[in-house]
Amino acid sequence: MASKIMSINAGSSSLKFQVFEMPEETLLVKGLFERIGLEEEMGFSYSLKDAKVKTTIKGKTHEEAIEFLLHFLLERNVLTSLQELAGVGHRVAHGGEDFKKSSLVDRDALQKIKVLGKLAPLHNPVNVVGIEALQKDLPDCPQVAVFDTSFHQTMEAKNYIYPLPYRFYEEDSVRRYGFHGTSHQFVASEAANCLEKPLESLKIISCHLGNGASICGIKDGKSVITSMGFTPLAGLMMGTRCGDIDPSIIPFLQNEKNLSANDMDKLMNAESGFKGITGFSSDTRDIITEAEKGNDRAKLALDMFASRVKQTIGAYAAELDGVDVLIFTAGIGENSSVIREMVCENLTFLGIELDPQMNQKNNRRISTETSKVEVLVVETNEELMIVRDTYHLI
Ligand code: ADP
């Protein structure tokens, strides 16, 4: 039966939504509320049919955004009545060890998501605000939580326990969780479809390279290892995050510069990575432009990023005992032929050979005919994955 399903992705000052007709997977409308809570008005932009509109609306809370959204969907005939909405899927940052897959949100699940706010204090509480606001306005509509972490719950303990005293895992849940799970799972399944092979038969390395960046090693259709950790700060260098550094740098700088733990956390999350190295931007488009003009720091930042991605691919190929498919996705992965080329250079020993022309064109398959590894550019679509899971669960 045809159903309309909405995805909601609530951030601290934003709320993104998309409505799909299922099972056809037809996108009906998508949009974004931004600057929520910063002023008396918030930004509202949407695309509906051929129209792209950017405006502002009155209100300063996520609840007001959702109330406005439901009226908007009726007024623009996306829905003929609110009962037509068969389900709502929410992106939830952290599912801890409680959620190994997406889950219908009942009272017990909501309570667990709230408790997991301890592990994701900037994200889970605002995801809960989105869920509760929709529960209030649509009490009979099933809600589903889709977690950034759950795809990685298949990792073995050897890959998720940190070599700290074991009691911190038992008492404080300190372990590797990994994020971007919805994206890695989506692009892996798209890649298998594109190659017309069962997902379970492929050894896949998925590189989600956006402002936030992570890599995932996938075998038998399951996440085996991923580069983000207890938080999204770990692993690769990113737009403003430092990724992996020697942990002793943290107390050293705190002492030398008289920084608090919170100062240090902010410095590593918001002032490091591409932004920290170049000093002028976290956006790789600006950095590539400056590097081409001869800016040494921009060139260094790109070299550092590409090296870290390459080293992680090498490590994950060892972990998976080989690799059949290398996927590039997200803002940088989907658009930057320059960075893909830097990453794949000198990986012929692994069987990775890029076709320069296909790469330049952002073709879906960018490896040569003779490349042992299929190198694919796959557009990620976390919203579609959320809506698919929601459709299946309801
Ligand atoms: P987020 O993690 O915020 O979802 P995205 O996946 O949207 O991020 O990726 C944003 C990043 O993609 C930006 O840093 C931007 O520099 C990069 N990007 C987008 N288009 C290009 C391009 N043509 N060349 C290089 N980088 C690009």
Short mmCIF file of C-alpha atoms and ligand atoms in Angstrom, two decimals:
data_model
loop_
_atom_site.label_atom_id
_atom_site.label_comp_id
_atom_site.label_asym_id
_atom_site.label_seq_id
_atom_site.Cartn_x
_atom_site.Cartn_y
_atom_site.Cartn_z
CA MET A 1 0.00 0.00 0.00
CA ALA A 2 1.27 3.51 -0.82
CA SER A 3 2.31 5.51 2.23
CA LYS A 4 3.78 8.90 2.87
CA ILE A 5 6.71 8.87 5.28
CA MET A 6 8.62 11.84 6.65
CA SER A 7 12.22 11.96 7.83
CA ILE A 8 13.25 14.44 10.52
CA ASN A 9 16.83 15.40 11.30
CA ALA A 10 16.87 17.81 14.25
CA GLY A 11 20.10 19.65 15.08
CA SER A 12 20.78 22.17 17.83
CA SER A 13 19.60 25.14 15.73
CA SER A 14 18.23 23.40 12.64
CA LEU A 15 15.61 20.90 11.54
CA LYS A 16 15.70 19.15 8.16
CA PHE A 17 12.75 17.22 6.74
CA GLN A 18 11.86 15.20 3.65
CA VAL A 19 8.60 13.51 2.72
CA PHE A 20 8.62 10.45 0.47
CA GLU A 21 5.90 8.41 -1.16
CA MET A 22 6.71 4.78 -0.40
CA PRO A 23 7.41 2.16 -1.61
CA GLU A 24 8.15 4.06 -4.84
CA GLU A 25 10.69 6.24 -2.96
CA THR A 26 9.40 9.38 -4.69
CA LEU A 27 10.59 12.54 -2.95
CA LEU A 28 7.61 14.90 -2.52
CA VAL A 29 9.17 17.78 -0.60
CA LYS A 30 12.33 18.58 1.31
CA GLY A 31 13.28 21.52 3.43
CA LEU A 32 15.20 23.04 6.28
CA PHE A 33 14.52 25.30 9.24
CA GLU A 34 17.65 27.05 10.45
CA ARG A 35 18.80 29.57 13.05
CA ILE A 36 16.19 28.13 15.44
CA GLY A 37 16.33 29.89 18.80
CA LEU A 38 18.86 32.49 17.74
CA GLU A 39 16.36 35.28 16.97
CA GLU A 40 12.58 35.87 17.02
CA GLU A 41 12.40 34.48 13.47
CA MET A 42 13.96 31.39 11.88
CA GLY A 43 15.02 30.63 8.31
CA PHE A 44 12.80 28.29 6.30
CA SER A 45 13.73 26.95 2.87
CA TYR A 46 12.19 24.17 0.84
CA SER A 47 11.98 22.59 -2.58
CA LEU A 48 8.59 21.45 -3.77
CA LYS A 49 8.02 20.35 -7.36
CA ASP A 50 10.15 22.82 -9.34
CA ALA A 51 10.00 25.64 -6.80
CA LYS A 52 12.89 26.45 -4.49
CA VAL A 53 11.90 28.94 -1.82
CA LYS A 54 13.88 30.62 0.95
CA THR A 55 12.06 32.70 3.53
CA THR A 56 11.74 33.38 7.25
CA ILE A 57 8.95 32.48 9.66
CA LYS A 58 8.06 33.63 13.14
CA GLY A 59 9.04 31.38 16.04
CA LYS A 60 12.09 30.36 18.01
CA THR A 61 11.63 26.72 19.02
CA HIS A 62 11.77 23.31 17.33
CA GLU A 63 8.13 22.78 18.44
CA GLU A 64 7.07 25.89 16.52
CA ALA A 65 9.00 24.72 13.46
CA ILE A 66 7.18 21.35 13.54
CA GLU A 67 3.76 22.97 14.03
CA PHE A 68 4.49 25.24 11.06
CA LEU A 69 5.71 22.26 9.02
CA LEU A 70 2.53 20.23 9.51
CA HIS A 71 0.37 23.20 8.44
CA PHE A 72 2.68 23.77 5.49
CA LEU A 73 2.37 20.13 4.31
CA LEU A 74 -1.44 20.41 4.37
CA GLU A 75 -1.57 23.84 2.79
CA ARG A 76 0.70 22.81 -0.09
CA ASN A 77 -1.25 19.57 -0.64
CA VAL A 78 1.72 17.33 0.13
CA LEU A 79 -0.76 15.70 2.53
CA THR A 80 -4.54 15.80 2.19
CA SER A 81 -4.86 15.13 5.93
CA LEU A 82 -2.37 14.49 8.72
CA GLN A 83 -3.64 10.88 8.91
CA GLU A 84 -2.06 10.37 5.50
CA LEU A 85 1.36 10.45 7.14
CA ALA A 86 2.01 6.75 7.81
CA GLY A 87 5.15 7.26 9.87
CA VAL A 88 7.96 9.60 10.84
CA GLY A 89 11.61 8.50 10.97
CA HIS A 90 14.01 10.48 13.14
CA ARG A 91 17.74 10.59 12.79
CA VAL A 92 19.09 9.97 16.29
CA ALA A 93 22.79 10.49 16.93
CA HIS A 94 23.51 7.88 19.59
CA GLY A 95 21.94 4.49 20.16
CA GLY A 96 24.73 3.21 22.44
CA GLU A 97 24.68 -0.56 22.89
CA ASP A 98 20.90 -0.54 23.39
CA PHE A 99 20.00 -0.06 19.75
CA LYS A 100 21.56 -2.48 17.28
CA LYS A 101 19.04 -1.43 14.63
CA SER A 102 16.38 1.16 14.01
CA SER A 103 13.53 1.02 16.48
CA LEU A 104 9.91 2.06 16.87
CA VAL A 105 9.80 4.78 19.50
CA ASP A 106 7.70 3.58 22.43
CA ARG A 107 7.97 4.90 25.97
CA ASP A 108 10.84 2.54 26.81
CA ALA A 109 12.85 3.43 23.67
CA LEU A 110 12.37 7.15 24.27
CA GLN A 111 13.60 6.78 27.85
CA LYS A 112 16.72 4.93 26.61
CA ILE A 113 17.41 7.64 24.00
CA LYS A 114 17.18 10.23 26.79
CA VAL A 115 19.62 8.32 29.01
CA LEU A 116 22.04 8.02 26.05
CA GLY A 117 22.13 11.84 26.01
CA LYS A 118 25.02 11.37 28.44
CA LEU A 119 27.10 10.06 25.50
CA ALA A 120 25.85 12.63 22.94
CA PRO A 121 24.88 15.71 24.97
CA LEU A 122 24.74 18.03 21.95
CA HIS A 123 22.62 15.73 19.81
CA ASN A 124 20.34 13.20 21.55
CA PRO A 125 18.45 15.80 23.64
CA VAL A 126 17.56 17.80 20.54
CA ASN A 127 16.55 14.59 18.71
CA VAL A 128 14.22 13.92 21.65
CA VAL A 129 12.71 17.42 21.26
CA GLY A 130 11.84 16.52 17.64
CA ILE A 131 10.31 13.16 18.61
CA GLU A 132 8.26 14.63 21.47
CA ALA A 133 6.98 17.55 19.38
CA LEU A 134 5.71 15.13 16.71
CA GLN A 135 4.23 12.80 19.31
CA LYS A 136 2.26 15.75 20.67
CA ASP A 137 0.94 16.87 17.28
CA LEU A 138 0.46 13.38 15.78
CA PRO A 139 -0.27 11.05 18.72
CA ASP A 140 -1.39 8.17 16.47
CA CYS A 141 1.43 8.32 13.94
CA PRO A 142 4.21 5.74 14.50
CA GLN A 143 7.67 7.22 15.03
CA VAL A 144 10.91 5.42 14.33
CA ALA A 145 14.42 6.24 15.54
CA VAL A 146 17.29 5.55 13.12
CA PHE A 147 20.67 5.75 14.83
CA ASP A 148 24.03 6.95 13.46
CA THR A 149 25.70 4.28 15.58
CA SER A 150 23.64 1.12 15.09
CA PHE A 151 25.23 -0.12 11.84
CA HIS A 152 28.55 -0.36 13.71
CA GLN A 153 27.15 -2.51 16.52
CA THR A 154 28.40 -5.56 14.60
CA MET A 155 32.05 -4.67 15.36
CA GLU A 156 33.91 -7.23 17.46
CA ALA A 157 35.15 -6.28 20.93
CA LYS A 158 38.76 -6.25 19.70
CA ASN A 159 37.80 -3.35 17.45
CA TYR A 160 35.69 -1.38 19.89
CA ILE A 161 37.38 -1.71 23.30
CA TYR A 162 40.01 0.96 24.05
CA PRO A 163 43.19 -0.11 25.84
CA LEU A 164 42.23 1.85 28.96
CA PRO A 165 41.38 0.15 32.27
CA TYR A 166 38.46 -2.15 31.36
CA ARG A 167 36.31 -0.69 34.13
CA PHE A 168 35.74 2.50 32.08
CA TYR A 169 33.94 0.39 29.50
CA GLU A 170 31.90 -1.38 32.17
CA GLU A 171 31.13 1.64 34.34
CA ASP A 172 31.04 4.52 31.86
CA SER A 173 30.30 2.91 28.49
CA VAL A 174 33.60 4.24 27.08
CA ARG A 175 34.18 2.33 23.82
CA ARG A 176 34.26 2.92 20.07
CA TYR A 177 30.73 3.39 18.72
CA GLY A 178 31.34 4.92 15.29
CA PHE A 179 28.98 7.28 13.45
CA HIS A 180 27.72 7.95 9.88
CA GLY A 181 26.35 4.38 10.06
CA THR A 182 23.24 5.21 8.05
CA SER A 183 25.39 6.64 5.26
CA HIS A 184 27.92 3.78 5.17
CA GLN A 185 25.09 1.23 5.11
CA PHE A 186 23.22 3.10 2.37
CA VAL A 187 26.20 3.55 0.02
CA ALA A 188 27.37 -0.05 0.54
CA SER A 189 23.97 -1.35 -0.49
CA GLU A 190 23.84 1.06 -3.48
CA ALA A 191 27.30 -0.14 -4.55
CA ALA A 192 26.23 -3.80 -4.42
CA ASN A 193 23.14 -2.94 -6.51
CA CYS A 194 25.28 -1.06 -9.01
CA LEU A 195 27.67 -4.02 -9.35
CA GLU A 196 24.76 -6.49 -9.39
CA LYS A 197 26.40 -8.58 -6.68
CA PRO A 198 25.08 -9.62 -3.26
CA LEU A 199 26.24 -7.16 -0.60
CA GLU A 200 27.29 -10.11 1.58
CA SER A 201 29.80 -11.24 -1.05
CA LEU A 202 31.80 -7.98 -1.08
CA LYS A 203 34.65 -6.56 0.99
CA ILE A 204 33.93 -2.84 0.98
CA ILE A 205 35.79 0.21 2.22
CA SER A 206 33.41 3.16 2.41
CA CYS A 207 34.90 6.67 2.66
CA HIS A 208 32.34 9.23 3.85
CA LEU A 209 34.32 12.41 3.28
CA GLY A 210 32.31 15.51 4.15
CA ASN A 211 32.80 18.25 6.68
CA GLY A 212 32.64 15.34 9.12
CA ALA A 213 34.56 12.36 7.73
CA SER A 214 34.81 8.67 8.53
CA ILE A 215 35.78 5.40 6.88
CA CYS A 216 34.13 2.04 7.42
CA GLY A 217 35.31 -1.48 6.59
CA ILE A 218 32.38 -3.72 5.63
CA LYS A 219 32.42 -7.52 5.24
CA ASP A 220 29.40 -9.86 4.86
CA GLY A 221 27.30 -6.67 4.71
CA LYS A 222 28.37 -5.77 8.27
CA SER A 223 30.52 -3.01 9.74
CA VAL A 224 33.79 -4.56 10.94
CA ILE A 225 35.73 -1.40 11.78
CA THR A 226 35.18 2.34 11.53
CA SER A 227 37.33 5.40 12.14
CA MET A 228 35.11 7.51 14.40
CA GLY A 229 35.13 6.37 17.99
CA PHE A 230 33.58 7.17 21.34
CA THR A 231 32.65 10.47 19.68
CA PRO A 232 32.82 11.77 16.09
CA LEU A 233 36.11 13.53 16.93
CA ALA A 234 38.22 10.41 16.30
CA GLY A 235 39.86 9.13 13.13
CA LEU A 236 40.42 11.26 10.05
CA MET A 237 41.27 14.93 10.01
CA MET A 238 38.04 16.83 9.18
CA GLY A 239 36.70 20.31 8.38
CA THR A 240 37.20 21.63 11.92
CA ARG A 241 37.96 18.44 13.90
CA CYS A 242 41.48 17.19 14.48
CA GLY A 243 40.79 13.44 14.30
CA ASP A 244 43.41 11.15 15.88
CA ILE A 245 46.29 12.88 17.67
CA ASP A 246 48.69 11.75 20.36
CA PRO A 247 46.43 11.82 23.46
CA SER A 248 49.26 13.30 25.56
CA ILE A 249 48.99 16.54 23.57
CA ILE A 250 45.73 17.21 25.42
CA PRO A 251 47.06 17.48 29.02
CA PHE A 252 50.27 19.07 27.66
CA LEU A 253 48.38 21.95 25.99
CA GLN A 254 45.97 22.28 28.89
CA ASN A 255 48.93 22.85 31.22
CA GLU A 256 51.01 25.00 28.87
CA LYS A 257 48.17 27.25 27.73
CA ASN A 258 46.05 27.08 30.87
CA LEU A 259 43.06 25.63 29.04
CA SER A 260 40.10 23.91 30.67
CA ALA A 261 38.81 20.54 29.48
CA ASN A 262 35.93 22.36 27.76
CA ASP A 263 38.34 24.81 26.04
CA MET A 264 40.36 21.86 24.76
CA ASP A 265 37.24 20.04 23.57
CA LYS A 266 36.15 23.14 21.63
CA LEU A 267 39.62 23.62 20.17
CA MET A 268 39.76 20.04 18.88
CA ASN A 269 36.19 20.05 17.52
CA ALA A 270 35.77 23.52 16.09
CA GLU A 271 39.18 25.08 15.50
CA SER A 272 41.29 22.22 14.16
CA GLY A 273 41.37 20.07 11.01
CA PHE A 274 41.39 21.97 7.69
CA LYS A 275 40.49 25.18 9.49
CA GLY A 276 43.27 24.83 12.03
CA ILE A 277 45.96 24.06 9.47
CA THR A 278 45.02 26.63 6.81
CA GLY A 279 43.84 29.33 9.23
CA PHE A 280 41.35 30.55 6.61
CA SER A 281 38.75 27.87 5.81
CA SER A 282 37.28 24.50 6.65
CA ASP A 283 35.87 24.19 3.11
CA THR A 284 37.98 22.07 0.79
CA ARG A 285 36.79 24.04 -2.25
CA ASP A 286 38.49 27.21 -0.92
CA ILE A 287 41.52 25.19 0.10
CA ILE A 288 41.98 23.56 -3.32
CA THR A 289 41.69 27.00 -4.96
CA GLU A 290 44.34 28.47 -2.66
CA ALA A 291 46.62 25.43 -3.05
CA GLU A 292 46.48 25.88 -6.82
CA LYS A 293 47.60 29.49 -6.34
CA GLY A 294 50.61 28.22 -4.40
CA ASN A 295 49.49 28.55 -0.77
CA ASP A 296 51.77 26.10 1.09
CA ARG A 297 49.56 25.68 4.12
CA ALA A 298 46.56 24.84 1.91
CA LYS A 299 48.69 22.27 0.09
CA LEU A 300 49.90 20.79 3.39
CA ALA A 301 46.31 20.47 4.67
CA LEU A 302 45.23 18.59 1.52
CA ASP A 303 48.30 16.32 1.68
CA MET A 304 47.62 15.56 5.35
CA PHE A 305 43.97 14.74 4.68
CA ALA A 306 44.67 12.52 1.67
CA SER A 307 47.46 10.69 3.54
CA ARG A 308 45.22 9.93 6.47
CA VAL A 309 42.48 8.61 4.20
CA LYS A 310 45.02 6.49 2.30
CA GLN A 311 46.55 5.08 5.50
CA THR A 312 43.11 4.15 6.80
CA ILE A 313 42.24 2.40 3.52
CA GLY A 314 45.47 0.39 3.83
CA ALA A 315 44.74 -0.54 7.42
CA TYR A 316 41.16 -1.55 6.65
CA ALA A 317 42.21 -3.64 3.64
CA ALA A 318 44.42 -5.55 6.11
CA GLU A 319 41.53 -5.88 8.56
CA LEU A 320 39.15 -7.16 5.83
CA ASP A 321 41.80 -9.43 4.27
CA GLY A 322 41.46 -7.59 0.95
CA VAL A 323 39.11 -5.18 -0.70
CA ASP A 324 36.70 -5.53 -3.64
CA VAL A 325 35.04 -2.12 -3.62
CA LEU A 326 36.22 1.34 -2.58
CA ILE A 327 33.43 3.89 -2.20
CA PHE A 328 33.71 7.68 -2.09
CA THR A 329 30.71 9.59 -0.74
CA ALA A 330 29.56 12.87 0.92
CA GLY A 331 30.54 16.43 -0.08
CA ILE A 332 34.25 15.85 -0.73
CA GLY A 333 33.98 12.19 -1.78
CA GLU A 334 31.21 12.88 -4.32
CA ASN A 335 32.62 16.10 -5.77
CA SER A 336 36.37 16.36 -5.46
CA SER A 337 38.21 14.50 -8.21
CA VAL A 338 41.42 16.14 -6.95
CA ILE A 339 41.18 14.59 -3.50
CA ARG A 340 40.06 11.19 -4.84
CA GLU A 341 43.10 11.18 -7.10
CA MET A 342 45.44 12.09 -4.24
CA VAL A 343 43.96 9.31 -2.09
CA CYS A 344 44.19 6.63 -4.78
CA GLU A 345 47.70 7.52 -5.96
CA ASN A 346 50.16 4.66 -5.33
CA LEU A 347 47.48 2.20 -4.25
CA THR A 348 48.05 -0.05 -7.28
CA PHE A 349 49.63 -2.64 -4.94
CA LEU A 350 46.12 -3.05 -3.49
CA GLY A 351 44.63 -3.38 -6.98
CA ILE A 352 43.23 0.19 -7.04
CA GLU A 353 43.60 1.96 -10.40
CA LEU A 354 41.72 5.17 -11.14
CA ASP A 355 40.59 6.14 -14.62
CA PRO A 356 41.55 9.84 -14.69
CA GLN A 357 38.82 10.85 -17.14
CA MET A 358 36.04 9.01 -15.34
CA ASN A 359 37.30 10.49 -12.08
CA GLN A 360 37.31 14.00 -13.52
CA LYS A 361 33.70 13.55 -14.65
CA ASN A 362 32.52 12.31 -11.21
CA ASN A 363 31.37 9.15 -13.00
CA ARG A 364 29.79 6.47 -10.82
CA ARG A 365 32.57 3.98 -11.62
CA ILE A 366 35.95 5.72 -11.65
CA SER A 367 38.31 2.72 -11.77
CA THR A 368 39.88 1.35 -14.95
CA GLU A 369 38.65 -1.81 -16.69
CA THR A 370 41.69 -3.67 -15.35
CA SER A 371 41.48 -2.37 -11.76
CA LYS A 372 41.02 -5.32 -9.38
CA VAL A 373 39.11 -3.06 -7.01
CA GLU A 374 35.94 -1.32 -8.20
CA VAL A 375 36.19 2.33 -7.21
CA LEU A 376 32.77 3.97 -7.06
CA VAL A 377 31.40 7.44 -6.38
CA VAL A 378 28.05 6.94 -4.66
CA GLU A 379 25.78 9.78 -3.60
CA THR A 380 24.74 9.27 -0.01
CA ASN A 381 21.12 9.72 1.03
CA GLU A 382 20.67 9.28 4.75
CA GLU A 383 17.09 10.56 4.58
CA LEU A 384 16.07 7.85 2.13
CA MET A 385 17.66 5.22 4.38
CA ILE A 386 15.72 6.62 7.37
CA VAL A 387 12.48 6.53 5.41
CA ARG A 388 13.16 2.97 4.17
CA ASP A 389 13.77 1.73 7.72
CA THR A 390 10.65 3.54 8.93
CA TYR A 391 8.54 2.03 6.16
CA HIS A 392 9.78 -1.47 6.95
CA LEU A 393 9.26 -1.10 10.69
CA ILE A 394 5.72 0.21 10.54
P1 ADP B 1 28.45 17.50 6.26
O1 ADP B 1 29.42 16.65 6.99
O2 ADP B 1 28.27 18.85 6.87
O3 ADP B 1 27.16 16.80 5.88
P2 ADP B 1 28.95 17.47 3.40
O4 ADP B 1 28.91 16.02 3.16
O5 ADP B 1 27.85 18.31 2.86
O6 ADP B 1 29.20 17.83 4.92
O7 ADP B 1 30.35 17.99 2.80
C1 ADP B 1 30.72 19.32 2.91
C2 ADP B 1 32.14 19.43 2.40
O8 ADP B 1 32.18 19.01 1.02
C3 ADP B 1 32.64 20.85 2.46
O9 ADP B 1 33.79 20.91 3.26
C4 ADP B 1 33.00 21.16 1.04
O10 ADP B 1 34.23 21.74 1.00
C5 ADP B 1 33.11 19.82 0.36
N1 ADP B 1 32.82 19.94 -1.09
C6 ADP B 1 31.64 20.11 -1.68
N2 ADP B 1 31.80 20.22 -3.03
C7 ADP B 1 33.12 20.14 -3.27
C8 ADP B 1 33.96 20.18 -4.45
N3 ADP B 1 33.43 20.36 -5.66
N4 ADP B 1 35.28 20.06 -4.30
C9 ADP B 1 35.83 19.89 -3.08
N5 ADP B 1 35.11 19.84 -1.95
C10 ADP B 1 33.79 19.96 -2.03
#
